[in-house]
Coordinates of N, CA and C in Angstrom, one line a residue:
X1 N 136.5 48.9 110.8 CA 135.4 48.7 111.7 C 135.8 49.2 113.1
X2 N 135.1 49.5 113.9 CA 135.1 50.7 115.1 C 134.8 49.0 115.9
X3 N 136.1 49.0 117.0 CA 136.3 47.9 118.0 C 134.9 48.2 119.2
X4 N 134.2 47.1 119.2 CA 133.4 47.4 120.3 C 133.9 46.8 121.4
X5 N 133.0 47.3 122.5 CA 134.0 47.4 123.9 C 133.7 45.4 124.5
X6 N 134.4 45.6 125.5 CA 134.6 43.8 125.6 C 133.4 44.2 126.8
X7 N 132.3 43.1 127.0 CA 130.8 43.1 128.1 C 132.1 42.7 129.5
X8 N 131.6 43.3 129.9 CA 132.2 42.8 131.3 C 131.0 42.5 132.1
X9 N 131.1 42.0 133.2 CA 130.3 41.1 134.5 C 130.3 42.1 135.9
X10 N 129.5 42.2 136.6 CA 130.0 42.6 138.0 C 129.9 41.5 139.0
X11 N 130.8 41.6 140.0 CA 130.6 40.8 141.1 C 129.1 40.2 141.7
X12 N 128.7 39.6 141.8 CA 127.4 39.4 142.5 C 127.6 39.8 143.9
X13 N 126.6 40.0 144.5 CA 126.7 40.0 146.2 C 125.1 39.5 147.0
X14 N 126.1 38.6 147.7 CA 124.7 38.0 148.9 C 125.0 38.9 150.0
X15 N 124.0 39.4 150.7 CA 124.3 40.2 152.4 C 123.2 39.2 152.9
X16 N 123.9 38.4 154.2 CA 123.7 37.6 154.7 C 123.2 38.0 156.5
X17 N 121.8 37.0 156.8 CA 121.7 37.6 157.9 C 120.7 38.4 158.7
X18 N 119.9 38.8 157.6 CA 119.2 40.3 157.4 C 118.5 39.8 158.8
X19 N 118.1 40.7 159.5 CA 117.4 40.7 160.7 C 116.1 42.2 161.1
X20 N 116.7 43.4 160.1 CA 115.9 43.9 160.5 C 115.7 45.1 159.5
X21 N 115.1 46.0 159.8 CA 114.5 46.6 158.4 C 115.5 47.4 157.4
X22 N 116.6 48.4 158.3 CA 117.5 48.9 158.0 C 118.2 48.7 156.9
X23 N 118.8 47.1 157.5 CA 119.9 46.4 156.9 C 119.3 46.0 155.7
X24 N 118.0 45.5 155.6 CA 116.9 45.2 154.2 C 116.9 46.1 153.3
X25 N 116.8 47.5 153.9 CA 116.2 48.6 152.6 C 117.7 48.6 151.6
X26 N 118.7 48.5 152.9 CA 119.9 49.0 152.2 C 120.6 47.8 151.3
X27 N 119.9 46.8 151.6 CA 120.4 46.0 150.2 C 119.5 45.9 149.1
X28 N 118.2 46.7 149.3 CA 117.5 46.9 148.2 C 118.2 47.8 147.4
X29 N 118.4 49.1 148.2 CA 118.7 50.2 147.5 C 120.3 50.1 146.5
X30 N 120.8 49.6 148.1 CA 122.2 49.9 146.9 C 122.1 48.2 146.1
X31 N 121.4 47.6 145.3 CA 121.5 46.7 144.1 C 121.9 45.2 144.9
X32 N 121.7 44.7 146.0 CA 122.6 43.4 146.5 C 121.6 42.4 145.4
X33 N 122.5 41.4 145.3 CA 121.7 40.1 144.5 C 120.7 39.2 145.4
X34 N 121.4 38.6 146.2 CA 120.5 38.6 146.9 C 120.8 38.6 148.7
X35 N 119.8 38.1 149.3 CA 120.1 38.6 150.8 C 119.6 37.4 151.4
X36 N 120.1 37.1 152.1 CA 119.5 35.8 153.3 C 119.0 36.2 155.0
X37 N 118.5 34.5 154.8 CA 117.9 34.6 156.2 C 118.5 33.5 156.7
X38 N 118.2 33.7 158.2 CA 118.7 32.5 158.6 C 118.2 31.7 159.7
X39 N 118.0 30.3 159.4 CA 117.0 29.7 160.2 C 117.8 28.0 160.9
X40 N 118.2 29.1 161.5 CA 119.2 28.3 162.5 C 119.6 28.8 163.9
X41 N 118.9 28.3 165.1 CA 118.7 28.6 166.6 C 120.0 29.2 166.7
X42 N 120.9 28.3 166.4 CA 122.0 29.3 167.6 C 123.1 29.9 167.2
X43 N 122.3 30.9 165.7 CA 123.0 32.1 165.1 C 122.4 33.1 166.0
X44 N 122.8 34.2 166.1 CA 122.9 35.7 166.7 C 121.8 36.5 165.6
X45 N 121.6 35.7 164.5 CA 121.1 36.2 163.1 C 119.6 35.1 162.9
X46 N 119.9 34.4 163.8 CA 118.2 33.6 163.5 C 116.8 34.7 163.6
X47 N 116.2 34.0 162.4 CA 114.6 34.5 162.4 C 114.1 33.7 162.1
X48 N 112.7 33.8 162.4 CA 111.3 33.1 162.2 C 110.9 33.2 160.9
X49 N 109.8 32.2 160.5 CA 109.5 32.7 158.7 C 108.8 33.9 159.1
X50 N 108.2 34.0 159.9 CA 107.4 35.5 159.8 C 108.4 36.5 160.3
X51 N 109.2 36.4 160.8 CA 110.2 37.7 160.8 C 110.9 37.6 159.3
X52 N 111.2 36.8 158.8 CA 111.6 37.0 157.3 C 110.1 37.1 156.3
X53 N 109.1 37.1 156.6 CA 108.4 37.1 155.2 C 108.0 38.6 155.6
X54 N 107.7 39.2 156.7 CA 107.7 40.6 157.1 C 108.8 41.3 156.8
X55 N 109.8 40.8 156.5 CA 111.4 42.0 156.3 C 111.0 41.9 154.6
X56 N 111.0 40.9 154.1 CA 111.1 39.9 152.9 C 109.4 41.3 152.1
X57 N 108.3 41.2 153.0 CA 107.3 42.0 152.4 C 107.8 43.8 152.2
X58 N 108.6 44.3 152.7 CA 108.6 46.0 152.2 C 109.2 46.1 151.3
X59 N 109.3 45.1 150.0 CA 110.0 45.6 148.9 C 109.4 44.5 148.3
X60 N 108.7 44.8 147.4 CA 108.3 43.6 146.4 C 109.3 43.5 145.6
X61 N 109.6 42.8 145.1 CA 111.1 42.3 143.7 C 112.4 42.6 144.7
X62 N 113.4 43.2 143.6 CA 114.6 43.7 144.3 C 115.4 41.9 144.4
X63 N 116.3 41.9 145.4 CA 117.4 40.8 145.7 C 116.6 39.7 145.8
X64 N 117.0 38.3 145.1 CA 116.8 36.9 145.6 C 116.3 36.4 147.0
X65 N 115.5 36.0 147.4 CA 115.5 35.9 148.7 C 116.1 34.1 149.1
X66 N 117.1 33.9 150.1 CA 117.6 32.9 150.4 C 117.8 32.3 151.6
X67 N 117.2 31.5 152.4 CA 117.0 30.7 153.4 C 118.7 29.7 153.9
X68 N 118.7 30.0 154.4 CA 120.1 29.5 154.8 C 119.4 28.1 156.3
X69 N 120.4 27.0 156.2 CA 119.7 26.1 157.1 C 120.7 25.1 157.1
X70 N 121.2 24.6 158.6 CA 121.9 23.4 159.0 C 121.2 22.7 159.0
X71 N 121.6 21.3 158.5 CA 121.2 20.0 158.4 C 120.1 19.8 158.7
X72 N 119.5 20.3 157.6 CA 117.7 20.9 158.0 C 117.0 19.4 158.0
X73 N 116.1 19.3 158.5 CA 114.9 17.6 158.2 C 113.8 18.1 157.1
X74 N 112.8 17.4 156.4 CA 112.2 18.0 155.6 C 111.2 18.8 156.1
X75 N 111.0 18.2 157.7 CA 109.8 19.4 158.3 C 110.0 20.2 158.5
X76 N 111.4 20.9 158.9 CA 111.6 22.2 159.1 C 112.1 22.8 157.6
X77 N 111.9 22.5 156.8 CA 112.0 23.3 155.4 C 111.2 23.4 155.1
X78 N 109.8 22.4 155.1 CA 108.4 22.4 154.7 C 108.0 23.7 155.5
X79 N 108.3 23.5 156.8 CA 107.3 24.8 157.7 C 108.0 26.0 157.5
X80 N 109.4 26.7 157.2 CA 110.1 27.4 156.5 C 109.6 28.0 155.7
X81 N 109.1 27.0 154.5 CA 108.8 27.6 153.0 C 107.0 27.7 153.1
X82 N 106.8 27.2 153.6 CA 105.1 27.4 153.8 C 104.6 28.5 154.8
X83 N 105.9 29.4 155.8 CA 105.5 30.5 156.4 C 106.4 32.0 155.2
X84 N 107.3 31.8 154.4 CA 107.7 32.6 153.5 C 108.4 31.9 152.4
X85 N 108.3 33.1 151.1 CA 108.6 32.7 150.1 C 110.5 32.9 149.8
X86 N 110.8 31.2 149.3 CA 112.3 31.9 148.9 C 112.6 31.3 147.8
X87 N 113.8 32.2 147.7 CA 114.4 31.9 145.9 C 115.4 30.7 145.8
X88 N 116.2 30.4 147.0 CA 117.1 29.6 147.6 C 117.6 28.9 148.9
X89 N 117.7 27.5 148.4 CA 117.9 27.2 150.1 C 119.5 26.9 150.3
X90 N 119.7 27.4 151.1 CA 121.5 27.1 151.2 C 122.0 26.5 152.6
X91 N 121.9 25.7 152.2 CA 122.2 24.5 152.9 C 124.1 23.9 153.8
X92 N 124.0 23.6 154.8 CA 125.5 22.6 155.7 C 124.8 20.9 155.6
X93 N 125.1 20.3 154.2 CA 124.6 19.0 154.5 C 125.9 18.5 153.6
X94 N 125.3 16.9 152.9 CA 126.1 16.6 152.8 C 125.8 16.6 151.5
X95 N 126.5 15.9 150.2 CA 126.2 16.0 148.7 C 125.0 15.8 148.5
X96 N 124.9 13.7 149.2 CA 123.9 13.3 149.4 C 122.5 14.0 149.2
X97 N 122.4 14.6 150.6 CA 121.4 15.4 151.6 C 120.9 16.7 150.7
X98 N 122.0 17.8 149.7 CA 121.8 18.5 148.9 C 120.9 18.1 147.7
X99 N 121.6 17.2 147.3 CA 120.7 16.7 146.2 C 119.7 16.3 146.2
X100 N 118.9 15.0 147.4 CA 117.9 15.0 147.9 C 116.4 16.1 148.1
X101 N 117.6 17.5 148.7 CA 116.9 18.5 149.1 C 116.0 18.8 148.0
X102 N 116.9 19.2 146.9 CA 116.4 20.0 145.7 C 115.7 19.2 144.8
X103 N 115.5 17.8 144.9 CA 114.2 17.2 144.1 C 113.0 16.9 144.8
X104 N 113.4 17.1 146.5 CA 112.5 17.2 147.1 C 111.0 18.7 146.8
X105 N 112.0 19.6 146.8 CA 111.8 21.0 147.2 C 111.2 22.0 145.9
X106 N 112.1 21.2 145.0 CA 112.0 21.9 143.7 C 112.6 23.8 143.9
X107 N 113.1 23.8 144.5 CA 113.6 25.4 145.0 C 115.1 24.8 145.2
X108 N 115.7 25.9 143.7 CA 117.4 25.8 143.7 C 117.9 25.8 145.4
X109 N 119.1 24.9 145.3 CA 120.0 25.0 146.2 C 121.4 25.2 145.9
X110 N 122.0 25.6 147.3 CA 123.4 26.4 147.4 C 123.7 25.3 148.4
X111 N 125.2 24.8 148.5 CA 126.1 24.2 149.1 C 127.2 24.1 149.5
X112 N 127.3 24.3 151.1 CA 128.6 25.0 151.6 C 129.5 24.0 151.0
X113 N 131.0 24.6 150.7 CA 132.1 23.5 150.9 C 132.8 24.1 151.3
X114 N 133.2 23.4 152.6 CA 135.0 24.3 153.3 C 135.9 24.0 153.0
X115 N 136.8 25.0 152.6 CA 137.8 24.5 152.5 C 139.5 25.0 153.9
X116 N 140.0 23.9 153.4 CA 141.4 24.4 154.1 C 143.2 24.3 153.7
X117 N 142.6 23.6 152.2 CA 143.8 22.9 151.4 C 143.3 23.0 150.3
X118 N 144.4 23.1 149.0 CA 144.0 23.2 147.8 C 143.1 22.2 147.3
X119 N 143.3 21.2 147.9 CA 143.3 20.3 147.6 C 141.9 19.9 147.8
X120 N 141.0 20.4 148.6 CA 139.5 20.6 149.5 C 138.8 21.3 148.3
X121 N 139.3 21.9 147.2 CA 138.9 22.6 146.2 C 137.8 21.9 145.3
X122 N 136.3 21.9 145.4 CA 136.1 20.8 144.4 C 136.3 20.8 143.0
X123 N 136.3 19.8 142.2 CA 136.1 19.7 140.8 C 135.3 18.9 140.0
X124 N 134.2 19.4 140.9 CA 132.6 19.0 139.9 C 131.4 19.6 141.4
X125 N 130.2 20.3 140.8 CA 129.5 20.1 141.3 C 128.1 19.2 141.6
X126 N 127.9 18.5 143.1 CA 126.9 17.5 143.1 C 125.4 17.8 142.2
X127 N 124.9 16.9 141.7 CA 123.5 16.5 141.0 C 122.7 17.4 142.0
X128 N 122.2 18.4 141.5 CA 120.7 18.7 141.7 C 121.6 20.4 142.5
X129 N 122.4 20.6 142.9 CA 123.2 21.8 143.3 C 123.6 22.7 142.4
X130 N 122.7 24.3 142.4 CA 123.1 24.8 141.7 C 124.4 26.0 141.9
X131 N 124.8 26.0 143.1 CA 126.1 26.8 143.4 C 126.5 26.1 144.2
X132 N 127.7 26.2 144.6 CA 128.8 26.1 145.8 C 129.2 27.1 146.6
X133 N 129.4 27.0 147.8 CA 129.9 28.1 148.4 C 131.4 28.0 149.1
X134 N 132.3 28.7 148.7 CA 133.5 28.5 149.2 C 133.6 29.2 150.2
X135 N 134.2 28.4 151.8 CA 134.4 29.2 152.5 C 135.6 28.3 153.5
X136 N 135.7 29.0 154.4 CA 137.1 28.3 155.6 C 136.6 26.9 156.5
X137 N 137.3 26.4 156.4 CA 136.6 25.2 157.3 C 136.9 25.8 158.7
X138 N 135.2 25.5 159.8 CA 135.9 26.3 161.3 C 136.2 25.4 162.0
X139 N 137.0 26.5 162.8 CA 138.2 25.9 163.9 C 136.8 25.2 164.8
X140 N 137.9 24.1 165.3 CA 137.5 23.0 166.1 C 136.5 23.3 167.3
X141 N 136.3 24.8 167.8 CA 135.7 25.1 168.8 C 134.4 26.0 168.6
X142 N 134.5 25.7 166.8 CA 133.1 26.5 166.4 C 131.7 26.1 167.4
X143 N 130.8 27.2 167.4 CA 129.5 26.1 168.1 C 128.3 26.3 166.6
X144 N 129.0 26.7 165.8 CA 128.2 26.8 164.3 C 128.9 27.0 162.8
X145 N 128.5 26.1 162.1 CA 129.3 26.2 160.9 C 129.4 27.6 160.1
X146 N 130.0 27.5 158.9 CA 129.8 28.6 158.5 C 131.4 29.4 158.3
X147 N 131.5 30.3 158.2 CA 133.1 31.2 157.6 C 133.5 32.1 159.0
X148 N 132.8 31.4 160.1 CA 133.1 32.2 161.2 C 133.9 33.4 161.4
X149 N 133.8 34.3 160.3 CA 134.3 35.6 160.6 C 135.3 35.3 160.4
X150 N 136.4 34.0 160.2 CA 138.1 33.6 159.5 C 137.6 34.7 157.8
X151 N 138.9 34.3 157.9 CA 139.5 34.6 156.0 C 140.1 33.6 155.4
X152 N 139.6 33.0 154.5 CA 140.1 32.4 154.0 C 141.4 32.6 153.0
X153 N 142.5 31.5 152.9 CA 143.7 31.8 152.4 C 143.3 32.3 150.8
X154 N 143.1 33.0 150.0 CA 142.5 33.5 149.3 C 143.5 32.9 148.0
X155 N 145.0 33.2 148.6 CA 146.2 32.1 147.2 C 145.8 30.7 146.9
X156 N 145.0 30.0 147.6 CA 144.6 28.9 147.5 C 144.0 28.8 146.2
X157 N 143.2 29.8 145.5 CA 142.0 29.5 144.6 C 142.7 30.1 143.7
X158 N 144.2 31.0 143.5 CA 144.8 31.3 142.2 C 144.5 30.2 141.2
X159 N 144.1 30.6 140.3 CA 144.2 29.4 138.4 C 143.3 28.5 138.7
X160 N 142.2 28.6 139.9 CA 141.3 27.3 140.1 C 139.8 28.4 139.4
X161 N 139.7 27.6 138.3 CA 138.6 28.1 137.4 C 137.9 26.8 137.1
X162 N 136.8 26.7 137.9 CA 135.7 25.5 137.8 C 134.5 26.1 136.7
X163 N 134.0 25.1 136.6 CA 133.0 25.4 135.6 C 131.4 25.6 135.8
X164 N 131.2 25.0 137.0 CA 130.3 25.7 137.8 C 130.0 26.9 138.7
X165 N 128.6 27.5 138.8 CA 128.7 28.8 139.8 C 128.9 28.1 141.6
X166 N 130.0 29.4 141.6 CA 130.5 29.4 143.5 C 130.3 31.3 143.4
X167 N 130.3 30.6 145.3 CA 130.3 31.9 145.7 C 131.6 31.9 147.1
X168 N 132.6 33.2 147.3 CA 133.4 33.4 148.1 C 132.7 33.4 149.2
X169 N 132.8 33.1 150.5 CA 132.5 33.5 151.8 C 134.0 33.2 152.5
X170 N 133.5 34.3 154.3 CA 134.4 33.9 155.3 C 135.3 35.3 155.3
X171 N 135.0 36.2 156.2 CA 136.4 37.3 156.7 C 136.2 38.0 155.9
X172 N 134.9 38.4 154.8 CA 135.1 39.2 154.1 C 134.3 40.4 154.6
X173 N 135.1 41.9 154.3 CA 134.2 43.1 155.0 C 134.4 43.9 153.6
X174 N 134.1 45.4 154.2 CA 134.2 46.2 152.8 C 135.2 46.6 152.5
X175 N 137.0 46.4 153.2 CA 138.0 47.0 152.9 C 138.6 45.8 152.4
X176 N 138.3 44.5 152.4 CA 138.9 43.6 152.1 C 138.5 42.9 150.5
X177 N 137.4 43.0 150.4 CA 136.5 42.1 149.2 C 136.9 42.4 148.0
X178 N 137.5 43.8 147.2 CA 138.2 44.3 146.1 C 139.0 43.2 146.1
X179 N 139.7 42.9 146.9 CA 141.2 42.1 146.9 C 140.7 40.9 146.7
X180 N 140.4 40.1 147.5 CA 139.5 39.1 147.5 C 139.0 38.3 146.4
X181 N 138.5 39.7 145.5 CA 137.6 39.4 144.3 C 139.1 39.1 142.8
X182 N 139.6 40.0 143.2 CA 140.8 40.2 142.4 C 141.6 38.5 142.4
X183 N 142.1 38.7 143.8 CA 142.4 37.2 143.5 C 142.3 36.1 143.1
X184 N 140.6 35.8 143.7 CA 140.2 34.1 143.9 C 139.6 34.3 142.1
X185 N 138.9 35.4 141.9 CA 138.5 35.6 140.4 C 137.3 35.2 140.7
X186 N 136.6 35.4 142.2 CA 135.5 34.9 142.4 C 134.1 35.4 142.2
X187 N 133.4 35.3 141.4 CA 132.0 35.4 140.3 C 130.5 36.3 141.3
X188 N 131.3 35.5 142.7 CA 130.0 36.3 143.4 C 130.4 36.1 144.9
X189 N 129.9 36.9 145.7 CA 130.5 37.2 147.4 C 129.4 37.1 148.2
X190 N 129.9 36.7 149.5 CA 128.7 36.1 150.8 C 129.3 37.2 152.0
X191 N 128.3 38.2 152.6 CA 129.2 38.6 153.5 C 128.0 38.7 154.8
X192 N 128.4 38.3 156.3 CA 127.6 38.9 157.1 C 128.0 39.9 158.5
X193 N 128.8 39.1 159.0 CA 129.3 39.8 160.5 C 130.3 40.9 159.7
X194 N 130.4 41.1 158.9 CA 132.0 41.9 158.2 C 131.1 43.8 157.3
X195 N 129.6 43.3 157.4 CA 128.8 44.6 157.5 C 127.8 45.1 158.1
X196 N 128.2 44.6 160.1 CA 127.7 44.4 160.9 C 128.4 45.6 161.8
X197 N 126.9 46.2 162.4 CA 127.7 47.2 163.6 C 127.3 47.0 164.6
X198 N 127.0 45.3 165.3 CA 126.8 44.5 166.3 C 126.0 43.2 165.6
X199 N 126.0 42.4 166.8 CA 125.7 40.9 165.9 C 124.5 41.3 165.4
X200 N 123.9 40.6 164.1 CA 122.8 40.7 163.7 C 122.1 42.0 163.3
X201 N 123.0 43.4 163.3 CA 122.4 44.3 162.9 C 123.2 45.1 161.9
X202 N 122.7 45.1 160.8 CA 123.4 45.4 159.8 C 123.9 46.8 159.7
X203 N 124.7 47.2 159.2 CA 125.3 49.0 158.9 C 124.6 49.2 157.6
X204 N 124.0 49.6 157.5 CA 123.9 50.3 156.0 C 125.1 51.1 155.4
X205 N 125.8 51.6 155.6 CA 127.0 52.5 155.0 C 127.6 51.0 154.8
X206 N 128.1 50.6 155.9 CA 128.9 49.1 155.4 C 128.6 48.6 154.2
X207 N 127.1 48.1 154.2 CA 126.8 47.2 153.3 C 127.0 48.2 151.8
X208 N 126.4 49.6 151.4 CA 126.8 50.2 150.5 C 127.9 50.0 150.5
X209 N 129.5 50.2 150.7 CA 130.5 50.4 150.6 C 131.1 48.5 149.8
X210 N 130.6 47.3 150.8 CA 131.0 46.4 150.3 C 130.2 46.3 148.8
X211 N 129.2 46.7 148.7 CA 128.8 46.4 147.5 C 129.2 46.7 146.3
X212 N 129.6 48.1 146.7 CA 130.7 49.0 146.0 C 131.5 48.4 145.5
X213 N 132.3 48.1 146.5 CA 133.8 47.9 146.2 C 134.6 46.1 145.9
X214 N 133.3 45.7 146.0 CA 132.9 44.2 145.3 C 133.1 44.1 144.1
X215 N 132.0 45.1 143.4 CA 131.8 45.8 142.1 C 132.7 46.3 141.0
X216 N 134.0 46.7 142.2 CA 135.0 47.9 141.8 C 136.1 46.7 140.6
X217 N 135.9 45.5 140.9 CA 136.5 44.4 139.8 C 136.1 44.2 138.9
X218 N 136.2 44.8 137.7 CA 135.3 43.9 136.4 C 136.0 43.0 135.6
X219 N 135.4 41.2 135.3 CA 135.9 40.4 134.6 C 135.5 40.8 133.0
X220 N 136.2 40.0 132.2 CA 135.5 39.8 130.8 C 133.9 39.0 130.7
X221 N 132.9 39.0 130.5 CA 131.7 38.2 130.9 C 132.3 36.8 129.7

């Protein structure tokens, strides 16, 4: 019998951020999974639902669309999702607050967890949360959560194979993420200031090239 070949998986990719049309087409074109927005005042990357359902409108289908939101109240998610349509809300709350969100909402959720020790590593995901997001816990002088452009110690996540979906964030660009991926063995990638060629405006060549080279790892599926 003639060995058939073993299915492999590609990296997933979120491009985080989108602000303007450019940076949009180019995660249609070159394949991103999905792409976020962000609805949080005092990112460099905040937009309005109508600046996201107008970026969100020049491509019908294509990437997931995902709302990203600090310790959001229900009214500002209600008026969020009632000015554009999203596939995910990805959320800085707490387990509690996550779980809550998503029987509220009925629209999957994502949930940061920082880490900074192996030990910070979870080993179960909360009720009603359909991903995790691994990223750096920020330094003390942050004025917003998030992977603040750090890198995370990436040896940290050697032989940590959870059984739920996560996604890498934090310090990742396009010369770094092959490695990244290699290492942590991580299933899917979050990148924004790292395919940026000023705050909030995306590179297109960048974002091709991370996507690329995200990709350039194949597991066994």
């Amino acid at each position: 019998m003639t060995p058939q070949p073993v299915p492999t998986a590609h990296t997933g990719v979120k491009i985080c951020g989108l602000t303007e049309g450019a940076g949009f087409d180019a995660c249609v074109e070159h394949g991103a999974d999905w792409v976020g927005f962000v609805f949080f005042d005092r990112s460099p990357r905040c937009v309005t639902p109508a600046q996201a359902r107008s970026l969100s409108a020049r491509h019908a289908g294509g990437p997931a669309r995902v709302g990203l939101f600090v310790h959001p109240g229900d009214e500002t998610l209600a008026r969020v999702l009632d000015g554009v349509s999203l596939d995910v809300l990805q959320i800085y709350a707490s387990f509690e607050r996550a779980s809550d969100v998503s029987s509220r909402f009925g629209v999957p959720v994502w949930l940061s967890q920082p880490v900074s020790a192996r030990t910070d590593l979870p080993s179960a995901c909360p009720a009603g949360v359909e991903r995790l997001l691994i990223e750096p816990k920020p330094p003390a002088s942050a004025t917003r959560p998030g992977g603040n452009a750090q890198q995370l110690d990436w040896s940290l996540m050697q032989g940590w194979k959870p059984s739920f979906p996560w996604m890498l964030a934090g310090g990742l660009n396009p010369e770094n993420v092959g490695q990244a991926v290699t290492i942590t063995g991580a299933p899917a990638v979050d990148v924004s200031s790292g395919v940026e060629s000023a705050p909030g405006i995306k590179s297109p060549e960048a974002i091709a090239r991370f996507i690329r080279n995200a990709r350039s790892v194949t597991f066994s599926a």
